[in-house]
mmCIF file of C-alpha atoms in Angstrom:
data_model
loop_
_atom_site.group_PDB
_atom_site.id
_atom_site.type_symbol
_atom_site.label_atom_id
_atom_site.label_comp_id
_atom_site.label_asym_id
_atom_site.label_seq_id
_atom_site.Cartn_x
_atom_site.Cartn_y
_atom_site.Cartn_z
ATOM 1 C CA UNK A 1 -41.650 -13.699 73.446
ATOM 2 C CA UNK A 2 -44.999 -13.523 70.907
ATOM 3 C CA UNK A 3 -45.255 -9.718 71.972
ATOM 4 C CA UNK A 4 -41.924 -8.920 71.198
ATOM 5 C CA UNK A 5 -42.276 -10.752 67.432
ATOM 6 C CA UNK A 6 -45.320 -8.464 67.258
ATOM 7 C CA UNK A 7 -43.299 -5.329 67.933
ATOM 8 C CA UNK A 8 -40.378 -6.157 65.506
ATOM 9 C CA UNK A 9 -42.956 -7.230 62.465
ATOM 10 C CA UNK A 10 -45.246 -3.722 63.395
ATOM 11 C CA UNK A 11 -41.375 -1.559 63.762
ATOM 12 C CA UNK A 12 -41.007 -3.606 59.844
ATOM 13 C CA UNK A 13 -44.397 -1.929 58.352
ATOM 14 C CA UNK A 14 -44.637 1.096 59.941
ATOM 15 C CA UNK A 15 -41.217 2.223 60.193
ATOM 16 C CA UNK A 16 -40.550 2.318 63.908
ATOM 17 C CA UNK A 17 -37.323 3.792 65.442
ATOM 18 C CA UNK A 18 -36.586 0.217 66.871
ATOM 19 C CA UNK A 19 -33.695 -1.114 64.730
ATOM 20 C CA UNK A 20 -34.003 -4.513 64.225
ATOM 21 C CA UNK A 21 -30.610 -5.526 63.145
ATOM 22 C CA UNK A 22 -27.953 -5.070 60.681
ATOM 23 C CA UNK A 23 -28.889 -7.625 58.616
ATOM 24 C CA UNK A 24 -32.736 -6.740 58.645
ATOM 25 C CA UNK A 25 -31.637 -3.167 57.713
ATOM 26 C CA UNK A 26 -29.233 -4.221 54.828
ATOM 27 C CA UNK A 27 -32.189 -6.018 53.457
ATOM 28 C CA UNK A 28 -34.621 -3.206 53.460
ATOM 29 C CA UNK A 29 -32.297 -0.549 52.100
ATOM 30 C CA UNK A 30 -31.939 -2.852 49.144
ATOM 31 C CA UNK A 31 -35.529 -3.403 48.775
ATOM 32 C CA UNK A 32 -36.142 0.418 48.735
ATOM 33 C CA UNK A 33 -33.381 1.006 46.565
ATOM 34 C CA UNK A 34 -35.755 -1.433 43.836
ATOM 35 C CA UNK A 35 -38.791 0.287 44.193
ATOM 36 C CA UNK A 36 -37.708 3.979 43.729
ATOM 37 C CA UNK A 37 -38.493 5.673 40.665
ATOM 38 C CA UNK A 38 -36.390 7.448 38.244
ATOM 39 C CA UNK A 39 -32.612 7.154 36.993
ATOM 40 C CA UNK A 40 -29.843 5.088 39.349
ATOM 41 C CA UNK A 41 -27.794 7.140 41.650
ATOM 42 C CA UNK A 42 -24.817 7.063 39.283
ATOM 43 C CA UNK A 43 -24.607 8.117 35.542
ATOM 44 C CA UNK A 44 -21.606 6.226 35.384
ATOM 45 C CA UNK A 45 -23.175 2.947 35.248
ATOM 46 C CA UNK A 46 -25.152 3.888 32.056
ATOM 47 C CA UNK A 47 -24.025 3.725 28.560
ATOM 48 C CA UNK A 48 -25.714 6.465 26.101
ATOM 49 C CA UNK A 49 -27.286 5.230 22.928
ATOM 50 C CA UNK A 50 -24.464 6.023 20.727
ATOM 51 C CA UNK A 51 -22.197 4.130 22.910
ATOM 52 C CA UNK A 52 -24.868 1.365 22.496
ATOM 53 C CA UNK A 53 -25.032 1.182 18.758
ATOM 54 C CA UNK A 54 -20.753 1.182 18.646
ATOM 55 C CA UNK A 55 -20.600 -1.822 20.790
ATOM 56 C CA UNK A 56 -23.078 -3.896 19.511
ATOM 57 C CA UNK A 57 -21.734 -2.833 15.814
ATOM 58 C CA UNK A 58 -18.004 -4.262 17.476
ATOM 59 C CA UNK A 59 -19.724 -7.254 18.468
ATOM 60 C CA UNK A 60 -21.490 -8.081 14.995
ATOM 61 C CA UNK A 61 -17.999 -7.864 13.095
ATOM 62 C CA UNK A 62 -16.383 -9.690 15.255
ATOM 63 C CA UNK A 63 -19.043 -12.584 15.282
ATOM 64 C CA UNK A 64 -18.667 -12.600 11.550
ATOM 65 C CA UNK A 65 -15.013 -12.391 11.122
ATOM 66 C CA UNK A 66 -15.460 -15.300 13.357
ATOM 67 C CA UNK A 67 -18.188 -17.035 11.409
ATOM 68 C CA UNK A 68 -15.933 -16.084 8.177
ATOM 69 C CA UNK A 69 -12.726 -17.559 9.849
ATOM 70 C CA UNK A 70 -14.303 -21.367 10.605
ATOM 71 C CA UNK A 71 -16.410 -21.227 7.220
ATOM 72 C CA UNK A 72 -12.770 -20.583 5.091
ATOM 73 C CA UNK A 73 -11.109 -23.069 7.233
ATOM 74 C CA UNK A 74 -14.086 -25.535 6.125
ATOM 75 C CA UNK A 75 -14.217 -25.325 2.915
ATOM 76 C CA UNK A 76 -9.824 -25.395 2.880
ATOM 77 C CA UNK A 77 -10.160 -28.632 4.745
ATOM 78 C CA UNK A 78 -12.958 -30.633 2.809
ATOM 79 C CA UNK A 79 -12.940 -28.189 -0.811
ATOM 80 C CA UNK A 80 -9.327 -27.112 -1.293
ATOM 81 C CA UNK A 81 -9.671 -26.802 -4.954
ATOM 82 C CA UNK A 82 -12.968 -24.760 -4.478
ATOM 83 C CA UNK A 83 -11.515 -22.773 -1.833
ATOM 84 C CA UNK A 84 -8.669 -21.543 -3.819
ATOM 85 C CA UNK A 85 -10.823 -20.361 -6.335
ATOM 86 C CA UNK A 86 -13.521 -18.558 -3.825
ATOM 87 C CA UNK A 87 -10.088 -17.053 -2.375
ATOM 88 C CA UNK A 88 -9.575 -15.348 -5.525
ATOM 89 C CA UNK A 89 -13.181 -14.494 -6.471
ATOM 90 C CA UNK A 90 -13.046 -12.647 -3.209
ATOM 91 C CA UNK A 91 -9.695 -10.761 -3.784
ATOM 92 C CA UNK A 92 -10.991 -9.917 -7.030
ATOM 93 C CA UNK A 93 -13.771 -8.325 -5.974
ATOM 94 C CA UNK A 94 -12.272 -6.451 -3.760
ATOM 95 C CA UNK A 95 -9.614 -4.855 -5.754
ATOM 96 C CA UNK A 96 -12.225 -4.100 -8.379
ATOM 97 C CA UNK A 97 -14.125 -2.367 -5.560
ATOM 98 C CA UNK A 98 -10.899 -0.566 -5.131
ATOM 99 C CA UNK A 99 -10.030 0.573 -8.612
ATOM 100 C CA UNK A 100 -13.452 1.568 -8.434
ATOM 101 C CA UNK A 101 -13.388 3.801 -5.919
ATOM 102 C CA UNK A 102 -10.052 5.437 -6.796
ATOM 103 C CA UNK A 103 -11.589 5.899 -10.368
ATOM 104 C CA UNK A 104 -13.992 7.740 -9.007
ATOM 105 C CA UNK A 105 -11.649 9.712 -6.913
ATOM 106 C CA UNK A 106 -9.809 10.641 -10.021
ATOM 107 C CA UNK A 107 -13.035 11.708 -11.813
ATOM 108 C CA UNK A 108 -14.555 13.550 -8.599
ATOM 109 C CA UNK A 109 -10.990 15.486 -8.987
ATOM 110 C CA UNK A 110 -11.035 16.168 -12.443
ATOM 111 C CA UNK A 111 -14.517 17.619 -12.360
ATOM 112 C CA UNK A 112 -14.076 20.026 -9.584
ATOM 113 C CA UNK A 113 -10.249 21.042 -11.070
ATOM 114 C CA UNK A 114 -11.445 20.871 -14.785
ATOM 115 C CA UNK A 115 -8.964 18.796 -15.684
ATOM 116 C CA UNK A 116 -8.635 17.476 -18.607
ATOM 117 C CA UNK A 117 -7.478 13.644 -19.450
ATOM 118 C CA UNK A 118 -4.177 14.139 -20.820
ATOM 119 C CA UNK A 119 -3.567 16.603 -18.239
ATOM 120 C CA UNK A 120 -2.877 13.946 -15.468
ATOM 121 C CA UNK A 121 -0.666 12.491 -14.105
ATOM 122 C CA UNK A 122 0.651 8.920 -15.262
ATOM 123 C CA UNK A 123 -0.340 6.791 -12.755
ATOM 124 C CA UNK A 124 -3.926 8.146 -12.332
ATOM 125 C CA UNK A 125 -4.199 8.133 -16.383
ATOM 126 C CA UNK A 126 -3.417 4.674 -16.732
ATOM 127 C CA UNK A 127 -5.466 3.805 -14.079
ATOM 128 C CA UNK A 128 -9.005 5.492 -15.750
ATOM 129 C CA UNK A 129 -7.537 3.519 -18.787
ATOM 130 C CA UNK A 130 -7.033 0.065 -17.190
ATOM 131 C CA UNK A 131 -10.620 0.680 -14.901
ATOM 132 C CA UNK A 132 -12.872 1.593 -18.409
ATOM 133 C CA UNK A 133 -11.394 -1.353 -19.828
ATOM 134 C CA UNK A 134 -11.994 -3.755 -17.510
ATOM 135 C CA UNK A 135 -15.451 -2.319 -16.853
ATOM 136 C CA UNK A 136 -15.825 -2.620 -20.538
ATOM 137 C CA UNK A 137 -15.204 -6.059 -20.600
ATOM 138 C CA UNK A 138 -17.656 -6.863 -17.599
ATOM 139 C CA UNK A 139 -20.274 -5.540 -19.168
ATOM 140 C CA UNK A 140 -20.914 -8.994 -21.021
ATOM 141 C CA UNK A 141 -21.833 -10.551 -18.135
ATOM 142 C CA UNK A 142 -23.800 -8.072 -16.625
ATOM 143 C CA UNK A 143 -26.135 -8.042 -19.294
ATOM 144 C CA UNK A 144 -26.057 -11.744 -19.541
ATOM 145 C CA UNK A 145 -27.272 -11.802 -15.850
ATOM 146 C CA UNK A 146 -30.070 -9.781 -16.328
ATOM 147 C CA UNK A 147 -33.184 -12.771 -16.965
ATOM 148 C CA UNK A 148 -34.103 -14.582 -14.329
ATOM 149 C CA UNK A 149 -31.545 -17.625 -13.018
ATOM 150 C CA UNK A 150 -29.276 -16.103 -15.556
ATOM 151 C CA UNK A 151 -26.796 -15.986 -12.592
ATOM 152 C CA UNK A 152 -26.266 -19.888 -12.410
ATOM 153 C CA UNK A 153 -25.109 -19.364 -16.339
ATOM 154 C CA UNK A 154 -22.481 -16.899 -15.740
ATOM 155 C CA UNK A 155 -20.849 -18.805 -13.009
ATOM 156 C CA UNK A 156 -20.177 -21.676 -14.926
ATOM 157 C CA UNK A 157 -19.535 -19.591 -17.854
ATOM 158 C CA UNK A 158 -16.973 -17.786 -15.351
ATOM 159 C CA UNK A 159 -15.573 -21.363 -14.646
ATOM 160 C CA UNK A 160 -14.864 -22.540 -18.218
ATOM 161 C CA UNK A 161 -13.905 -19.658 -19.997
ATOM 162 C CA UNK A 162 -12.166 -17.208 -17.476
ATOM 163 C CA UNK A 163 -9.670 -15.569 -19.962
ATOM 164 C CA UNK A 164 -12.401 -14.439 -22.292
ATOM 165 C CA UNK A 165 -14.707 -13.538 -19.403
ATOM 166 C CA UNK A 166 -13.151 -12.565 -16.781
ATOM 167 C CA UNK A 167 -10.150 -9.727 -16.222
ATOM 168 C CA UNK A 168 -7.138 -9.745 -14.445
ATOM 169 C CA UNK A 169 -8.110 -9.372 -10.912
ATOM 170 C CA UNK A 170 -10.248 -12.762 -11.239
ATOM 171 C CA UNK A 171 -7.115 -14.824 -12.904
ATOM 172 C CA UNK A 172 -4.557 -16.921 -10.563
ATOM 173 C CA UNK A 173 -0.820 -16.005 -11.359
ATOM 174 C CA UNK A 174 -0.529 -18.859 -14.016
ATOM 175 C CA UNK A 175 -3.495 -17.791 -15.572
ATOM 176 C CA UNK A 176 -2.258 -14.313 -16.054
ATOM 177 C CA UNK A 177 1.166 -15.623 -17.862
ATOM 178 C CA UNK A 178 -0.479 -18.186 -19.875
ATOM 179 C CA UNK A 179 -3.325 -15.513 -20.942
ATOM 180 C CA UNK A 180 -1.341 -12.522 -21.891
ATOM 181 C CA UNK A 181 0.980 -15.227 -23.585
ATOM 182 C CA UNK A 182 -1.860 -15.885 -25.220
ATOM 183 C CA UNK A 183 -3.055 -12.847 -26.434
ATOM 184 C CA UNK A 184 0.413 -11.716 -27.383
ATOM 185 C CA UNK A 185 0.254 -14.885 -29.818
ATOM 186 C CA UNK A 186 -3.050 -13.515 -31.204
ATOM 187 C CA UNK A 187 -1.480 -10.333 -32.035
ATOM 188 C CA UNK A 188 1.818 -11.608 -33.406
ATOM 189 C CA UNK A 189 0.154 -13.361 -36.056
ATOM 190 C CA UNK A 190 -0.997 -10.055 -37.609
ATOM 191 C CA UNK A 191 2.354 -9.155 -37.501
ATOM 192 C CA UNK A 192 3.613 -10.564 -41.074
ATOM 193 C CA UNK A 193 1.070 -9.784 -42.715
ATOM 194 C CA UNK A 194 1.305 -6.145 -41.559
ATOM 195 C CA UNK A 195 4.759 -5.884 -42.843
ATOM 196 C CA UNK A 196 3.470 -7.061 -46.248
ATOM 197 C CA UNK A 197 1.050 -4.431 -46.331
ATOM 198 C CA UNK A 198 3.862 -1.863 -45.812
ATOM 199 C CA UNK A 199 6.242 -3.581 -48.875
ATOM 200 C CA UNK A 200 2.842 -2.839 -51.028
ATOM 201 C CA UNK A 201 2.333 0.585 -50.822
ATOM 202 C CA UNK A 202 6.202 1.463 -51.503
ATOM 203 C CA UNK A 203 5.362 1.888 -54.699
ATOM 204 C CA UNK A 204 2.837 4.247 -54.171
ATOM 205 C CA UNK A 205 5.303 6.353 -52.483
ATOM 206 C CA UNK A 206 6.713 9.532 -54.148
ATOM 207 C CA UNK A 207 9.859 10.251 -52.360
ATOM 208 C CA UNK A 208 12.599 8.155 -53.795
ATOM 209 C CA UNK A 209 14.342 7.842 -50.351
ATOM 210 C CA UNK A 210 11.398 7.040 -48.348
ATOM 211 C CA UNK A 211 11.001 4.597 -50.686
ATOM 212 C CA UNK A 212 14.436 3.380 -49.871
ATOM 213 C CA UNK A 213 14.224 3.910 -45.763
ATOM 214 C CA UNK A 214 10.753 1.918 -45.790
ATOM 215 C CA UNK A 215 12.268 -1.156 -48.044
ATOM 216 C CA UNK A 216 15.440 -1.068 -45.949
ATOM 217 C CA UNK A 217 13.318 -1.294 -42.664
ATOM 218 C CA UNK A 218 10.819 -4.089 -44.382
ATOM 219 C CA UNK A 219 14.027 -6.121 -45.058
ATOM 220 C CA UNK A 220 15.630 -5.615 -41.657
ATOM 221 C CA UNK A 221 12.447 -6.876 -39.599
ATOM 222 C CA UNK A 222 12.033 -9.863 -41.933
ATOM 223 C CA UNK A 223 15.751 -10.999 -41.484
ATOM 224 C CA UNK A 224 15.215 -10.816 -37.611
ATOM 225 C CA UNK A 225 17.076 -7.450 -37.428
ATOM 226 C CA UNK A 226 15.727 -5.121 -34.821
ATOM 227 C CA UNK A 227 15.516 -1.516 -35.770
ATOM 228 C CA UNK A 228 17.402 1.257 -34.574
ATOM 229 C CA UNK A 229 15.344 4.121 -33.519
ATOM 230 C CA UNK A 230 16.570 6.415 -36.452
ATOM 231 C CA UNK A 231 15.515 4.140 -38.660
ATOM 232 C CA UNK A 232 11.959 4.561 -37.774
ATOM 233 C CA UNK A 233 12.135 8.100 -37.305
ATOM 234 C CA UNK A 234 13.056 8.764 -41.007
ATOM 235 C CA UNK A 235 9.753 7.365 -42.117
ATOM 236 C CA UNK A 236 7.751 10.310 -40.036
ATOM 237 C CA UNK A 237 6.647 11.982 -43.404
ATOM 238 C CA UNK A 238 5.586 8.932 -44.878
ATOM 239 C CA UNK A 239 3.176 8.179 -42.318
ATOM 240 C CA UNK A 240 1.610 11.502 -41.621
ATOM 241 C CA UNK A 241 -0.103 10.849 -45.388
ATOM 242 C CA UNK A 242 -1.209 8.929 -48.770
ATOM 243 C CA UNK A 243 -0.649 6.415 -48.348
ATOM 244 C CA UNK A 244 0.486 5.724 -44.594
ATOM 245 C CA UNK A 245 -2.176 8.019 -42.651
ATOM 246 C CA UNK A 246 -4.712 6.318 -40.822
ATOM 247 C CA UNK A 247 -7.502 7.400 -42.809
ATOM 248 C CA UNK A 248 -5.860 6.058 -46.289
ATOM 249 C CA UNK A 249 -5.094 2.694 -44.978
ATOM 250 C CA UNK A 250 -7.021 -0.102 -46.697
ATOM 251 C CA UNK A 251 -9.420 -2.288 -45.127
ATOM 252 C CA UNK A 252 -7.331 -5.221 -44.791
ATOM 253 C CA UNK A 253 -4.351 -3.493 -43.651
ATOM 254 C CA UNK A 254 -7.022 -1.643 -40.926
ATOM 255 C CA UNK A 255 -8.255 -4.960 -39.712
ATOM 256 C CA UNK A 256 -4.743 -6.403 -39.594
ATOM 257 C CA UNK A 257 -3.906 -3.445 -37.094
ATOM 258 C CA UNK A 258 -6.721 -3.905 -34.904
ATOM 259 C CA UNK A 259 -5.419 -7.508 -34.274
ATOM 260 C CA UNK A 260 -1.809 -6.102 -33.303
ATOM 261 C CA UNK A 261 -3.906 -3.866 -31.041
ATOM 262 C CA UNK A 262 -6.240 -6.647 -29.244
ATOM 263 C CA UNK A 263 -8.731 -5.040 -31.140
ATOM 264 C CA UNK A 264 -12.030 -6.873 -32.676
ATOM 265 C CA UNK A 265 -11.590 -7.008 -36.379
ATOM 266 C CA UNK A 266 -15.190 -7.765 -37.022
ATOM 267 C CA UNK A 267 -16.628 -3.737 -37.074
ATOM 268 C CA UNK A 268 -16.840 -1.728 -40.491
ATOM 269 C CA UNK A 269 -13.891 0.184 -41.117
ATOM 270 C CA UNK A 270 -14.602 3.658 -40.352
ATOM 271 C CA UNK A 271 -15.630 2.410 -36.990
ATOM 272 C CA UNK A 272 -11.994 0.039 -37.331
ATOM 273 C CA UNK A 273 -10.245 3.141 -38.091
ATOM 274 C CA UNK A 274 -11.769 5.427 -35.338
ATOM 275 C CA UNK A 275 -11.506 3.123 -32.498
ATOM 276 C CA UNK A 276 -7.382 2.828 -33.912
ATOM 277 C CA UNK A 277 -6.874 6.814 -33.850
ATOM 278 C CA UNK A 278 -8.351 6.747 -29.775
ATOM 279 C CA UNK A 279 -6.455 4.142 -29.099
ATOM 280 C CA UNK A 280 -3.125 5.358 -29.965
ATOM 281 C CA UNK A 281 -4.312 9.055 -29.023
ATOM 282 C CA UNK A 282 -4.170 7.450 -25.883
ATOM 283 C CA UNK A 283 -1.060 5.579 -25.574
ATOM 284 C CA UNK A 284 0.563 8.897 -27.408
ATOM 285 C CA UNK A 285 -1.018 10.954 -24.193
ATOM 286 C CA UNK A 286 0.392 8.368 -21.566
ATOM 287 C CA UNK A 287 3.742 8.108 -23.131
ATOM 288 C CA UNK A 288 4.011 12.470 -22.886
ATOM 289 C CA UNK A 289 3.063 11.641 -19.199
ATOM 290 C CA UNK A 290 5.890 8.813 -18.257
ATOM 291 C CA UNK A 291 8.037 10.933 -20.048
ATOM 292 C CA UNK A 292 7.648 13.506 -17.162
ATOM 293 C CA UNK A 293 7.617 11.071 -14.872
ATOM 294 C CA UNK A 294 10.472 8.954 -15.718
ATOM 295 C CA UNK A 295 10.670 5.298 -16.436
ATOM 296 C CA UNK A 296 13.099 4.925 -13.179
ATOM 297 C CA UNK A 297 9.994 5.959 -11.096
ATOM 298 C CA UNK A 298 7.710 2.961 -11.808
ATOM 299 C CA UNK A 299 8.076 -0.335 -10.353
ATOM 300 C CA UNK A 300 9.091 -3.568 -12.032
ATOM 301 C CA UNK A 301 5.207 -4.196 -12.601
ATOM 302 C CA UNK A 302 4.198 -1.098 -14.142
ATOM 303 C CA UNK A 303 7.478 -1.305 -16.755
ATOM 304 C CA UNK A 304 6.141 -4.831 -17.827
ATOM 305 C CA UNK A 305 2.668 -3.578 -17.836
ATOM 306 C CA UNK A 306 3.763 -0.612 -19.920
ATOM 307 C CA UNK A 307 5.299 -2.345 -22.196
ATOM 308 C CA UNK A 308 2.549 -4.861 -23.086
ATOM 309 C CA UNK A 309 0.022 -2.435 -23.773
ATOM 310 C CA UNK A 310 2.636 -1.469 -26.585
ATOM 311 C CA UNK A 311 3.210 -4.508 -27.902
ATOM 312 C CA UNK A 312 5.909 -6.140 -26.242
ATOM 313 C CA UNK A 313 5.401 -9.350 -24.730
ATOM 314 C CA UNK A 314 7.482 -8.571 -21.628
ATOM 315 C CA UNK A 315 6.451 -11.925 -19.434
ATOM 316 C CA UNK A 316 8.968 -13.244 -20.126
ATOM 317 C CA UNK A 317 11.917 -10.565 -20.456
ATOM 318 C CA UNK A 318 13.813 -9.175 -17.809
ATOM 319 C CA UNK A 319 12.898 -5.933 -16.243
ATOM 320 C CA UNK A 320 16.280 -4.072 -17.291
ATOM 321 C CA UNK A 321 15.439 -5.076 -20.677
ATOM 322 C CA UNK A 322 12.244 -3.840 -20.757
ATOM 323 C CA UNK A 323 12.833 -0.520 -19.274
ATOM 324 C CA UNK A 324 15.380 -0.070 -22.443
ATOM 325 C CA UNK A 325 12.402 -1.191 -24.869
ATOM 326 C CA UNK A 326 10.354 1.336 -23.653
ATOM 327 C CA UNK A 327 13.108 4.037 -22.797
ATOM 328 C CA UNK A 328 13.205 3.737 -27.065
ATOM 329 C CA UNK A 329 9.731 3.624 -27.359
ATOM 330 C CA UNK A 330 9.086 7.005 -25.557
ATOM 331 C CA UNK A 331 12.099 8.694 -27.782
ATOM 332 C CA UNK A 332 9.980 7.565 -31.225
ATOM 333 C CA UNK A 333 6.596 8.297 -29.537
ATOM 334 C CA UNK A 334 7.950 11.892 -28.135
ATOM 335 C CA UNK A 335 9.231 12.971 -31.204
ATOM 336 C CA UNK A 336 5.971 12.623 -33.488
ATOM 337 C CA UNK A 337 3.066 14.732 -33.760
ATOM 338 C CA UNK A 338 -0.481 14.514 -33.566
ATOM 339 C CA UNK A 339 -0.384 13.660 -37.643
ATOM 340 C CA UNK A 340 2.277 11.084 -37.677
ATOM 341 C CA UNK A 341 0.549 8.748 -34.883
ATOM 342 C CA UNK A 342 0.174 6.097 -38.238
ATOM 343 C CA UNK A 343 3.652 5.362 -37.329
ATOM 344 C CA UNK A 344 3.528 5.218 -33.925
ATOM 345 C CA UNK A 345 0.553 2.480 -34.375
ATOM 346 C CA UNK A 346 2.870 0.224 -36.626
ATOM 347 C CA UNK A 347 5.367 0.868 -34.050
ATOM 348 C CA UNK A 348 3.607 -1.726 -32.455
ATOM 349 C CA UNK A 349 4.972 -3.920 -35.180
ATOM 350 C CA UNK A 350 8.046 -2.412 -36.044
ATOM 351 C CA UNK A 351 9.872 -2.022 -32.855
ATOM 352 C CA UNK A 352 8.649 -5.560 -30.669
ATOM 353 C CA UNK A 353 8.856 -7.827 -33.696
ATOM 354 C CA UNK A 354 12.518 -9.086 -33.494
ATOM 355 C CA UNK A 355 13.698 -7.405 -29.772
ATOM 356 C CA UNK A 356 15.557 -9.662 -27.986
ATOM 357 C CA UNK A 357 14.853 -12.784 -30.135
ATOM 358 C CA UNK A 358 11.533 -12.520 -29.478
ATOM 359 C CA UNK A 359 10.642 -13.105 -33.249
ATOM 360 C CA UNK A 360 9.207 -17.001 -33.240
#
């Protein structure tokens, strides 16, 4: 019985053609299988490196939409108020990212196309117009930021003044009706005092029937009457120049504009009165644009937004409504030329002052 374990161990090492048994020989073939050399038998059972890198990039976002998931649901449960306000930091952020990327879309177009500005369509130019503003406005805080721990500043700065800070994207909903309500408030004040500007240069006026139209049209406004759009139209001579142009205007008349416009007041004049003539270059450019669009194209959103930017306060007014107001705007702004836009900037005044009762 010892000789024959001494024949099966020395059939083990030196590979005798004794077979020692099935399980003996399952064991061995596996052994072998380990100690060869080289790639396994089937390519099958290997990923390549690309494959690699795309599952372990699938695995990190899904750990951290994970991780993100249970870290919102945290701070909902123990900071709700905080919560709601990192919810719309974060949605902010990324529809700035957004508008920033189809800005750049539009500009990437323009340059390859050489297109020009005005030459676009309405969405797109609104949209360059909206992004440099808001840009514009963010610039504060980036340069605020810039020292060191600067960053802890500009968060609570964020906090307690968001309207003057922060744009739209960052504002709840009740923010944004309480701050363009706000701002329309601003600009309403300047109103009055616009329209006495315009009762004193009648006299300076040579035409004996301008003279009457523009007294007529004073009177109407300041009785609560809102104009008809002839009525504005027949004053397109007196505003193309002395004393109505844009570059005659006195200084306080200038500065009282700016305010209608959500415009700082506090520049020199000739800067006052440059910044006026792009401004209402533009809105004179966009309103040519929705004219070939059509107002029944854009949505309830883009009427009221449409019709803020020229003056109306339209927060609060119906979107029928609103799509008349600026159906009459675009048939006074359509009609001037490049050297009547003076009227098309107190337009502004003129034609949102008393619509709907919105005089207060």
């Amino acid at each position: 019985m010892a000789l024959s374990r001494v024949c099966w161990a020395r059939s083990a090492v030196w590979g005798s053609a004794v077979t020692p048994g099935h399980f003996f020989t399952r064991r061995l073939q596996l052994g072998r299988s380990g100690l060869a050399w080289g790639a396994p038998r089937s390519s099958k059972l290997h990923l390549s490196p690309k494959a690699d890198v795309k599952n372990l990039m699938s695995y990190v976002v899904t750990k951290t939409k994970a991780i993100n998931g249970k870290y919102h649901r945290f701070l909902g449960r123990h900071f709700p108020r905080f919560y709601v306000l990192y919810t719309i930091f974060m949605k902010g952020l990324q529809m700035l990212w957004a508008d920033a990327k189809k800005a750049r879309r539009i500009k990437t177009n323009m340059w390859k196309h050489n297109i020009k500005f005005h030459q676009l369509p309405y969405r797109e130019m609104e949209h360059l117009r909206q992004f440099r503003q808001d840009v514009t406005k963010c610039l504060f805080l980036g340069i605020i930021s810039i020292p060191p721990f600067a960053n802890y500043l500009v968060f609570l700065l964020m906090y307690l003044f968001p309207r003057q800070l922060l744009i739209r994207h960052f504002w709840t909903p009740k923010q944004q009706t309480d701050f363009l309500d706000i701002y329309h408030a601003f600009r309403k004040q300047s109103h009055p005092e616009i329209i006495s500007y315009l009762e004193k240069v009648i006299p300076l006026i040579s035409d004996a029937g301008l003279r009457w139209h523009l007294t007529d049209l004073c009177t109407k406004i300041q009785r609560g009457t809102h104009p008809a759009i002839h009525d504005i139209l027949a004053l397109r001579e007196c505003f193309s120049n002395h004393p109505l142009g844009v570059n005659q205007l006195q200084a306080l008349h200038v500065k009282a504009l700016s305010r209608a416009m959500l415009l700082t007041s506090y520049l020199p004049p000739p800067l006052l009165r440059h910044r006026l003539k792009t401004r209402t270059t533009v809105i004179h450019q966009l309103d040519k644009a929705l004219a070939k669009l059509g107002i029944g194209q854009l949505t309830a959103q883009e009427v009221k937004s449409a019709c803020y930017l020229r003056g109306l306060n339209s927060t609060h007014i119906g979107e029928d409504r609103c799509r008349t107001w600026l159906g009459e705007w675009l048939q006074i702004s359509c009609s001037l030329k490049e050297t009547e836009l003076s009227l098309l900037l107190h337009n502004v005044v003129l034609l949102s002052t008393n619509y709907l009762g919105t005089r207060r």
